[in-house]
């Protein structure tokens, strides 16, 4: 899922400074699951902002609405009525959600209420870790299903580096060495011989080398 | 509970007049104590049975467990102008629901951070842990909370807007 984290109350307050009618929009998908931008978190942020604005003696009409997914126009249309009544919208979706809403309402300032972090996994209650950069050419098969492109601090395709330990990466004691994980996995699935092959430099062409990418699936297009 | 000033005997024939009071002395803090059923509420009850005196400013809200007190409940009370909130749960390790009080501690800590950042002040919210037998601790905690809030003065959100305002949540999907 896409993992995001909340912005500080001060930053939120500054984002909407000068606006008198604001709509906070939650997203019911990834950011609800990662406890950052669902109905619940939008409610908490609203309490904070209402109090902060009242203390600053700057009246604010704040409304809230949470839609199923901010990254699909199909759901964003449900916002039209509420958005028409406000001066600005704050998206508590990921950066994709915020941009999709902004495209839909060209005359409305749309601000991001969250810091979008990464694509990752829920490890345990309220702990998420990054697992994939979306490089466009997945190499997981070579590495026993552990992505060194994302999880090795040096993105080594032929690791480990000299600082690797069995317990952690030399760059961060809190993070396992991806190459240790790769070794353990390959051993477990009896594919250690893969490590005899030198992996050639990664082709970054399918990745983010020249701006935003696009996926078109002809077989599913209509018209 | 006892009134803050002792009653004054007034002769039946004397005209009833209200002595002028300076506005600053009119204010008495409004404080909510969220008390869990199994410990804090029982301690408050015991304090009552033992005729222990504690300030009248406190309104007790009986909760099944401090873990059931949502962050929204506390924020809503502050938005509506409450001066202080005490969250009173079981001793750590003694929660009837095992870890409700530990969760409540994390939530109150988070709200304290928020209140500090908002400018309401983190001292207006406090969590205490006590057992059902600790009536004196309950009374002491309440007294401390009242003293703290009296020193801080009224909530800066008090009466700055109509009290009816509460959050309206709309949700789809
Ligand atoms: S190789 Fe690329 S697509 Fe595959 S997991 Fe790693 S970053 Fe993601
Ligand atoms: S210690 Fe492991 S994960 Fe960290 S940089 Fe070196 S090889 Fe990569």
CSV table of C-alpha atoms and ligand atoms in Angstrom, one decimal:
chain,number,residue,atom,x,y,z
A,1,UNK,CA,0.0,0.0,0.0
A,2,UNK,CA,1.0,3.7,-0.2
A,3,UNK,CA,2.2,4.8,3.2
A,4,UNK,CA,1.9,8.4,4.3
A,5,UNK,CA,2.3,10.3,7.6
A,6,UNK,CA,0.5,13.4,9.0
A,7,UNK,CA,1.8,16.9,8.6
A,8,UNK,CA,2.3,18.9,11.8
A,9,UNK,CA,-0.6,21.0,13.0
A,10,UNK,CA,1.5,24.1,12.4
A,11,UNK,CA,2.1,23.2,8.8
A,12,UNK,CA,-1.6,22.4,8.2
A,13,UNK,CA,-2.5,25.7,9.8
A,14,UNK,CA,-0.1,27.6,7.6
A,15,UNK,CA,-1.3,25.8,4.4
A,16,UNK,CA,-4.8,27.2,4.8
A,17,UNK,CA,-3.8,30.6,6.2
A,18,UNK,CA,-6.0,33.2,4.7
A,19,UNK,CA,-8.8,30.8,3.6
A,20,UNK,CA,-12.1,31.1,5.5
A,21,UNK,CA,-14.0,28.1,4.2
A,22,UNK,CA,-12.0,24.9,3.8
A,23,UNK,CA,-12.9,21.3,3.0
A,24,UNK,CA,-10.7,18.5,4.5
A,25,UNK,CA,-11.0,15.4,2.3
A,26,UNK,CA,-10.1,12.0,3.7
A,27,UNK,CA,-9.3,8.9,1.5
A,28,UNK,CA,-10.8,5.5,2.4
A,29,UNK,CA,-8.1,3.3,1.0
A,30,UNK,CA,-4.3,3.2,1.6
A,31,UNK,CA,-4.1,6.2,4.0
A,32,UNK,CA,-7.0,4.9,6.0
A,33,UNK,CA,-5.2,1.6,6.5
A,34,UNK,CA,-1.9,3.4,7.5
A,35,UNK,CA,-3.8,5.6,10.0
A,36,UNK,CA,-2.8,8.9,8.3
A,37,UNK,CA,-5.7,10.2,6.2
A,38,UNK,CA,-8.9,8.3,6.8
A,39,UNK,CA,-12.1,9.7,8.2
A,40,UNK,CA,-10.7,9.3,11.7
A,41,UNK,CA,-7.5,11.2,11.1
A,42,UNK,CA,-9.3,13.9,9.2
A,43,UNK,CA,-11.5,14.3,12.3
A,44,UNK,CA,-8.5,14.7,14.6
A,45,UNK,CA,-6.8,17.2,12.3
A,46,UNK,CA,-10.0,19.1,12.1
A,47,UNK,CA,-10.3,19.4,15.9
A,48,UNK,CA,-6.7,20.7,16.0
A,49,UNK,CA,-7.2,23.2,13.2
A,50,UNK,CA,-10.5,24.5,14.6
A,51,UNK,CA,-8.9,25.1,18.0
A,52,UNK,CA,-5.7,26.7,16.4
A,53,UNK,CA,-7.8,29.0,14.2
A,54,UNK,CA,-10.0,30.0,17.1
A,55,UNK,CA,-7.1,30.9,19.3
A,56,UNK,CA,-5.7,33.0,16.5
A,57,UNK,CA,-9.0,34.7,16.2
A,58,UNK,CA,-9.3,33.8,12.5
A,59,UNK,CA,-12.7,32.3,11.9
A,60,UNK,CA,-12.9,29.2,9.8
A,61,UNK,CA,-15.7,27.2,8.4
A,62,UNK,CA,-14.3,23.7,8.1
A,63,UNK,CA,-16.1,20.8,6.6
A,64,UNK,CA,-15.0,17.2,6.2
A,65,UNK,CA,-15.7,14.5,3.8
A,66,UNK,CA,-14.0,11.1,3.2
A,67,UNK,CA,-14.3,9.4,-0.1
A,68,UNK,CA,-13.5,5.8,-1.0
A,69,UNK,CA,-10.5,6.7,-3.2
A,70,UNK,CA,-9.0,10.0,-4.1
A,71,UNK,CA,-7.1,8.6,-7.0
A,72,UNK,CA,-10.2,7.9,-9.0
A,73,UNK,CA,-12.4,10.5,-10.7
A,74,UNK,CA,-15.3,8.2,-10.2
A,75,UNK,CA,-15.2,8.8,-6.5
A,76,UNK,CA,-14.0,12.4,-6.6
A,77,UNK,CA,-17.2,13.5,-8.3
A,78,UNK,CA,-18.9,12.9,-4.9
A,79,UNK,CA,-16.9,15.9,-3.6
A,80,UNK,CA,-18.3,18.4,-6.1
A,81,UNK,CA,-21.0,19.7,-4.0
A,82,UNK,CA,-18.9,20.2,-0.9
A,83,UNK,CA,-16.0,21.6,-2.9
A,84,UNK,CA,-18.2,24.2,-4.5
A,85,UNK,CA,-18.9,25.8,-1.1
A,86,UNK,CA,-15.3,26.3,0.0
A,87,UNK,CA,-12.3,28.5,-0.8
A,88,UNK,CA,-9.8,25.7,-0.6
A,89,UNK,CA,-9.5,21.9,-0.3
A,90,UNK,CA,-7.0,19.9,1.8
A,91,UNK,CA,-6.4,16.4,0.6
A,92,UNK,CA,-5.6,13.8,3.2
A,93,UNK,CA,-4.9,11.3,0.5
A,94,UNK,CA,-1.5,10.4,-0.9
A,95,UNK,CA,0.1,12.8,-3.4
A,96,UNK,CA,-1.8,11.0,-6.1
A,97,UNK,CA,-5.1,11.7,-4.5
A,98,UNK,CA,-4.3,15.4,-4.0
A,99,UNK,CA,-3.3,15.8,-7.6
A,100,UNK,CA,-6.3,14.0,-8.9
A,101,UNK,CA,-8.6,16.2,-6.9
A,102,UNK,CA,-6.8,19.3,-8.1
A,103,UNK,CA,-7.2,18.3,-11.7
A,104,UNK,CA,-10.9,17.9,-11.1
A,105,UNK,CA,-11.4,21.3,-9.6
A,106,UNK,CA,-9.3,23.7,-11.7
A,107,UNK,CA,-10.5,26.9,-9.9
A,108,UNK,CA,-9.8,25.6,-6.4
A,109,UNK,CA,-6.6,25.6,-4.4
A,110,UNK,CA,-5.9,22.0,-3.3
A,111,UNK,CA,-3.2,21.4,-0.7
A,112,UNK,CA,-1.7,18.2,0.5
A,113,UNK,CA,-2.4,17.4,4.2
A,114,UNK,CA,-0.1,14.5,4.4
A,115,UNK,CA,3.5,13.6,3.6
A,116,UNK,CA,3.4,10.7,1.2
A,117,UNK,CA,6.2,8.3,2.1
A,118,UNK,CA,6.5,5.1,0.2
A,119,UNK,CA,5.0,1.9,-1.0
A,120,UNK,CA,5.4,-0.5,1.9
A,121,UNK,CA,4.2,-3.2,4.2
A,122,UNK,CA,2.6,-3.1,7.6
A,123,UNK,CA,5.1,-4.9,9.8
A,124,UNK,CA,3.2,-4.7,13.0
A,125,UNK,CA,0.6,-2.4,14.5
A,126,UNK,CA,1.5,1.1,13.4
A,127,UNK,CA,4.9,0.2,11.9
A,128,UNK,CA,5.4,0.3,8.1
A,129,UNK,CA,8.5,-0.3,6.0
A,130,UNK,CA,9.4,0.5,2.4
A,131,UNK,CA,9.5,-2.4,0.1
A,132,UNK,CA,9.3,-1.2,-3.5
A,133,UNK,CA,10.4,1.9,-5.5
A,134,UNK,CA,8.3,1.1,-8.5
A,135,UNK,CA,11.3,0.9,-10.8
A,136,UNK,CA,9.3,-0.4,-13.7
A,137,UNK,CA,11.4,-3.5,-14.3
A,138,UNK,CA,11.0,-5.8,-11.4
A,139,UNK,CA,14.0,-7.9,-10.5
A,140,UNK,CA,12.7,-9.7,-7.5
A,141,UNK,CA,13.1,-13.1,-9.1
A,142,UNK,CA,16.9,-12.6,-9.1
A,143,UNK,CA,17.0,-11.9,-5.4
A,144,UNK,CA,14.8,-14.4,-3.8
A,145,UNK,CA,12.0,-12.0,-3.5
A,146,UNK,CA,13.9,-9.3,-1.5
A,147,UNK,CA,14.3,-6.0,-3.4
A,148,UNK,CA,17.9,-4.6,-3.1
A,149,UNK,CA,16.9,-1.7,-5.3
A,150,UNK,CA,14.7,-0.4,-2.5
A,151,UNK,CA,16.0,-2.1,0.6
A,152,UNK,CA,19.8,-1.9,0.3
A,153,UNK,CA,20.9,1.5,1.3
A,154,UNK,CA,23.5,1.5,-1.6
A,155,UNK,CA,21.1,-0.2,-4.1
A,156,UNK,CA,23.7,-2.9,-4.7
A,157,UNK,CA,22.7,-5.5,-7.2
A,158,UNK,CA,25.8,-7.5,-6.4
A,159,UNK,CA,26.0,-7.2,-2.6
A,160,UNK,CA,26.6,-7.2,0.2
A,161,UNK,CA,28.9,-4.3,0.9
A,162,UNK,CA,31.8,-4.5,3.3
A,163,UNK,CA,29.7,-3.1,6.2
A,164,UNK,CA,27.0,-5.7,6.1
A,165,UNK,CA,26.2,-7.7,9.3
A,166,UNK,CA,23.9,-10.6,9.9
A,167,UNK,CA,21.6,-8.4,11.9
A,168,UNK,CA,21.6,-4.9,10.3
A,169,UNK,CA,22.6,-2.6,7.5
A,170,UNK,CA,25.7,-0.5,8.3
A,171,UNK,CA,23.8,2.6,7.3
A,172,UNK,CA,21.0,2.1,9.9
A,173,UNK,CA,21.0,-0.2,12.9
A,174,UNK,CA,17.2,-0.4,12.8
A,175,UNK,CA,17.2,-1.9,9.3
A,176,UNK,CA,18.1,-5.4,8.3
A,177,UNK,CA,20.8,-5.7,5.7
A,178,UNK,CA,18.9,-6.5,2.5
A,179,UNK,CA,21.7,-8.6,1.2
A,180,UNK,CA,21.6,-10.8,4.4
A,181,UNK,CA,17.9,-11.2,3.8
A,182,UNK,CA,18.6,-12.1,0.1
A,183,UNK,CA,21.2,-14.7,1.2
A,184,UNK,CA,18.9,-16.2,3.8
A,185,UNK,CA,16.0,-16.4,1.3
A,186,UNK,CA,18.0,-17.9,-1.5
A,187,UNK,CA,19.4,-20.5,0.9
A,188,UNK,CA,15.9,-21.3,2.1
A,189,UNK,CA,14.6,-21.8,-1.5
A,190,UNK,CA,17.8,-23.6,-2.6
A,191,UNK,CA,18.8,-21.0,-5.1
A,192,UNK,CA,22.1,-19.9,-3.7
A,193,UNK,CA,23.7,-20.5,-7.0
A,194,UNK,CA,22.0,-17.4,-8.3
A,195,UNK,CA,24.7,-15.5,-6.3
A,196,UNK,CA,27.4,-16.9,-8.7
A,197,UNK,CA,26.0,-14.8,-11.5
A,198,UNK,CA,27.0,-11.2,-11.7
A,199,UNK,CA,23.9,-9.0,-12.2
A,200,UNK,CA,24.6,-6.4,-14.9
A,201,UNK,CA,23.9,-2.8,-14.2
A,202,UNK,CA,20.2,-2.1,-13.9
A,203,UNK,CA,18.4,-0.6,-16.9
A,204,UNK,CA,16.8,2.5,-15.5
A,205,UNK,CA,15.0,3.4,-18.7
A,206,UNK,CA,11.7,2.0,-17.6
A,207,UNK,CA,12.0,3.9,-14.3
A,208,UNK,CA,11.7,7.5,-13.4
A,209,UNK,CA,14.5,8.7,-15.7
A,210,UNK,CA,12.6,11.2,-17.7
A,211,UNK,CA,9.6,12.3,-15.8
A,212,UNK,CA,6.3,10.7,-15.0
A,213,UNK,CA,5.4,7.4,-16.6
A,214,UNK,CA,2.2,6.2,-18.2
A,215,UNK,CA,0.7,2.8,-18.5
A,216,UNK,CA,-1.8,2.1,-21.3
A,217,UNK,CA,-3.5,-1.3,-21.6
A,218,UNK,CA,-5.0,-1.5,-25.1
A,219,UNK,CA,-6.9,-4.6,-24.4
A,220,UNK,CA,-8.9,-2.9,-21.7
A,221,UNK,CA,-9.4,0.5,-23.4
A,222,UNK,CA,-12.9,1.5,-24.4
A,223,UNK,CA,-13.6,3.2,-27.7
B,1,UNK,CA,-18.0,17.3,48.0
B,2,UNK,CA,-18.2,20.6,49.7
B,3,UNK,CA,-18.9,24.2,48.7
B,4,UNK,CA,-15.7,26.3,48.5
B,5,UNK,CA,-17.0,28.8,51.1
B,6,UNK,CA,-18.7,28.0,54.4
B,7,UNK,CA,-22.3,28.9,54.5
B,8,UNK,CA,-23.0,32.2,56.2
B,9,UNK,CA,-25.9,32.5,58.6
B,10,UNK,CA,-28.3,35.2,57.4
B,11,UNK,CA,-31.0,36.6,59.7
B,12,UNK,CA,-34.4,35.8,58.2
B,13,UNK,CA,-35.3,39.5,58.3
B,14,UNK,CA,-32.2,40.7,56.4
B,15,UNK,CA,-32.8,41.8,52.9
B,16,UNK,CA,-31.3,39.3,50.4
B,17,UNK,CA,-28.6,41.0,48.5
B,18,UNK,CA,-25.9,39.7,46.2
B,19,UNK,CA,-22.5,41.2,47.2
B,20,UNK,CA,-20.6,42.5,44.2
B,21,UNK,CA,-18.0,40.1,43.0
B,22,UNK,CA,-15.0,41.0,40.9
B,23,UNK,CA,-15.1,39.1,37.5
B,24,UNK,CA,-11.8,37.3,38.2
B,25,UNK,CA,-13.1,35.7,41.3
B,26,UNK,CA,-16.2,34.4,39.5
B,27,UNK,CA,-14.3,31.9,37.4
B,28,UNK,CA,-14.0,28.4,38.7
B,29,UNK,CA,-12.3,25.8,36.4
B,30,UNK,CA,-14.5,23.2,34.8
B,31,UNK,CA,-12.7,19.9,34.8
B,32,UNK,CA,-13.7,16.5,33.5
B,33,UNK,CA,-12.4,13.3,35.0
B,34,UNK,CA,-12.7,10.3,32.7
B,35,UNK,CA,-12.7,7.4,35.2
B,36,UNK,CA,-12.5,3.8,34.3
B,37,UNK,CA,-15.1,1.5,35.8
B,38,UNK,CA,-12.8,-1.0,37.5
B,39,UNK,CA,-10.3,1.3,39.4
B,40,UNK,CA,-10.6,5.0,39.1
B,41,UNK,CA,-14.4,5.2,39.3
B,42,UNK,CA,-14.3,2.8,42.3
B,43,UNK,CA,-11.7,4.9,43.9
B,44,UNK,CA,-13.8,8.0,43.4
B,45,UNK,CA,-16.8,6.2,44.8
B,46,UNK,CA,-14.7,5.1,47.8
B,47,UNK,CA,-13.6,8.7,48.3
B,48,UNK,CA,-17.3,9.6,48.4
B,49,UNK,CA,-18.2,6.8,50.9
B,50,UNK,CA,-15.4,7.9,53.1
B,51,UNK,CA,-16.6,11.5,53.0
B,52,UNK,CA,-13.3,12.7,51.7
B,53,UNK,CA,-13.5,16.3,50.4
B,54,UNK,CA,-12.4,17.2,46.9
B,55,UNK,CA,-13.1,20.3,44.8
B,56,UNK,CA,-16.6,20.6,43.2
B,57,UNK,CA,-15.2,21.6,39.9
B,58,UNK,CA,-14.8,18.1,38.7
B,59,UNK,CA,-17.4,16.2,36.7
B,60,UNK,CA,-16.8,12.5,36.5
B,61,UNK,CA,-17.5,10.6,33.3
B,62,UNK,CA,-17.8,6.9,33.9
B,63,UNK,CA,-16.0,5.0,31.2
B,64,UNK,CA,-15.9,1.2,30.9
B,65,UNK,CA,-12.1,1.4,30.5
B,66,UNK,CA,-9.6,4.3,29.8
B,67,UNK,CA,-8.9,2.4,26.6
B,68,UNK,CA,-12.4,3.2,25.5
B,69,UNK,CA,-11.8,7.0,25.7
B,70,UNK,CA,-11.2,8.1,22.2
B,71,UNK,CA,-8.9,11.0,21.3
B,72,UNK,CA,-12.0,12.6,19.8
B,73,UNK,CA,-13.7,12.7,23.2
B,74,UNK,CA,-10.9,14.6,24.7
B,75,UNK,CA,-10.4,17.0,21.8
B,76,UNK,CA,-14.1,17.6,21.6
B,77,UNK,CA,-14.2,18.7,25.2
B,78,UNK,CA,-11.3,21.1,24.7
B,79,UNK,CA,-12.9,22.5,21.6
B,80,UNK,CA,-16.0,23.2,23.6
B,81,UNK,CA,-13.9,25.1,26.2
B,82,UNK,CA,-13.2,22.7,29.0
B,83,UNK,CA,-10.4,24.0,31.3
B,84,UNK,CA,-8.8,20.7,32.1
B,85,UNK,CA,-9.2,16.9,31.8
B,86,UNK,CA,-8.0,14.2,34.0
B,87,UNK,CA,-7.9,10.6,32.6
B,88,UNK,CA,-7.9,8.2,35.5
B,89,UNK,CA,-7.2,4.5,34.8
B,90,UNK,CA,-6.0,1.4,36.6
B,91,UNK,CA,-2.4,0.9,37.7
B,92,UNK,CA,-0.2,-0.3,34.9
B,93,UNK,CA,-0.4,-4.0,34.8
B,94,UNK,CA,-3.8,-3.9,36.6
B,95,UNK,CA,-6.1,-3.0,33.7
B,96,UNK,CA,-9.2,-5.2,33.6
B,97,UNK,CA,-8.8,-5.3,29.8
B,98,UNK,CA,-5.1,-5.9,30.1
B,99,UNK,CA,-3.8,-2.9,28.2
B,100,UNK,CA,-6.5,-0.4,27.9
B,101,UNK,CA,-4.8,2.0,30.3
B,102,UNK,CA,-1.5,1.6,28.4
B,103,UNK,CA,-3.2,2.6,25.2
B,104,UNK,CA,-4.9,5.5,26.9
B,105,UNK,CA,-1.5,6.7,28.1
B,106,UNK,CA,-0.2,6.8,24.5
B,107,UNK,CA,-3.2,8.6,23.3
B,108,UNK,CA,-3.1,11.2,26.1
B,109,UNK,CA,0.6,11.7,25.5
B,110,UNK,CA,-0.2,12.4,21.8
B,111,UNK,CA,-3.1,14.8,22.6
B,112,UNK,CA,-0.8,16.6,25.1
B,113,UNK,CA,1.6,17.1,22.2
B,114,UNK,CA,-1.2,18.4,20.0
B,115,UNK,CA,-2.5,20.7,22.7
B,116,UNK,CA,0.9,22.2,23.2
B,117,UNK,CA,1.3,22.7,19.4
B,118,UNK,CA,-2.2,24.2,19.1
B,119,UNK,CA,-1.5,26.6,22.0
B,120,UNK,CA,-4.0,25.3,24.5
B,121,UNK,CA,-1.2,23.9,26.6
B,122,UNK,CA,-0.4,20.4,27.5
B,123,UNK,CA,-0.8,20.8,31.3
B,124,UNK,CA,-4.5,20.9,30.9
B,125,UNK,CA,-4.6,17.2,30.2
B,126,UNK,CA,-3.2,14.6,32.6
B,127,UNK,CA,-3.4,10.9,33.0
B,128,UNK,CA,-3.1,9.1,36.4
B,129,UNK,CA,-3.1,5.5,37.3
B,130,UNK,CA,-4.6,4.2,40.6
B,131,UNK,CA,-6.3,1.2,42.1
B,132,UNK,CA,-9.8,0.9,43.4
B,133,UNK,CA,-8.5,1.3,46.9
B,134,UNK,CA,-6.6,4.5,46.3
B,135,UNK,CA,-9.3,7.0,47.2
B,136,UNK,CA,-6.7,9.4,48.7
B,137,UNK,CA,-4.7,9.4,45.5
B,138,UNK,CA,-7.8,10.1,43.5
B,139,UNK,CA,-8.6,13.1,45.7
B,140,UNK,CA,-5.0,14.3,45.5
B,141,UNK,CA,-5.0,14.0,41.7
B,142,UNK,CA,-8.2,16.0,41.4
B,143,UNK,CA,-6.9,18.6,43.7
B,144,UNK,CA,-3.6,18.9,41.8
B,145,UNK,CA,-5.5,19.2,38.5
B,146,UNK,CA,-7.7,22.0,39.9
B,147,UNK,CA,-4.6,23.8,41.3
B,148,UNK,CA,-2.8,23.5,38.0
B,149,UNK,CA,-5.7,24.7,36.0
B,150,UNK,CA,-6.4,27.5,38.4
B,151,UNK,CA,-2.9,28.7,38.0
B,152,UNK,CA,-3.2,28.5,34.2
B,153,UNK,CA,-6.5,30.4,34.1
B,154,UNK,CA,-9.5,29.6,31.9
B,155,UNK,CA,-9.1,27.7,28.7
B,156,UNK,CA,-8.2,30.1,25.9
B,157,UNK,CA,-11.0,28.5,23.9
B,158,UNK,CA,-13.6,29.2,26.5
B,159,UNK,CA,-16.6,31.1,25.3
B,160,UNK,CA,-14.8,32.3,22.3
B,161,UNK,CA,-17.5,30.6,20.2
B,162,UNK,CA,-20.9,29.1,20.8
B,163,UNK,CA,-20.6,25.9,22.7
B,164,UNK,CA,-23.0,23.9,20.4
B,165,UNK,CA,-20.3,23.7,17.8
B,166,UNK,CA,-19.2,20.2,17.4
B,167,UNK,CA,-17.6,18.5,14.5
B,168,UNK,CA,-19.8,17.4,11.7
B,169,UNK,CA,-18.5,14.3,10.1
B,170,UNK,CA,-19.6,13.5,6.6
B,171,UNK,CA,-18.5,10.3,5.1
B,172,UNK,CA,-19.1,8.4,2.0
B,173,UNK,CA,-17.7,5.0,1.0
C,1,LIG,S1,12.9,-4.5,-8.4
C,1,LIG,FE1,11.8,-2.6,-8.8
C,1,LIG,S2,9.6,-3.1,-9.1
C,1,LIG,FE2,10.7,-4.9,-8.1
C,1,LIG,S3,10.4,-4.6,-5.9
C,1,LIG,FE3,12.3,-3.6,-6.4
C,1,LIG,S4,11.8,-1.5,-6.9
C,1,LIG,FE4,9.9,-2.6,-6.9
C,2,LIG,S1,24.8,-3.3,4.9
C,2,LIG,FE1,23.5,-4.5,3.5
C,2,LIG,S2,21.7,-3.2,3.1
C,2,LIG,FE2,23.2,-1.9,4.0
C,2,LIG,S3,24.2,-0.9,2.3
C,2,LIG,FE3,25.5,-2.8,2.8
C,2,LIG,S4,24.7,-4.4,1.5
C,2,LIG,FE4,23.2,-2.7,1.5
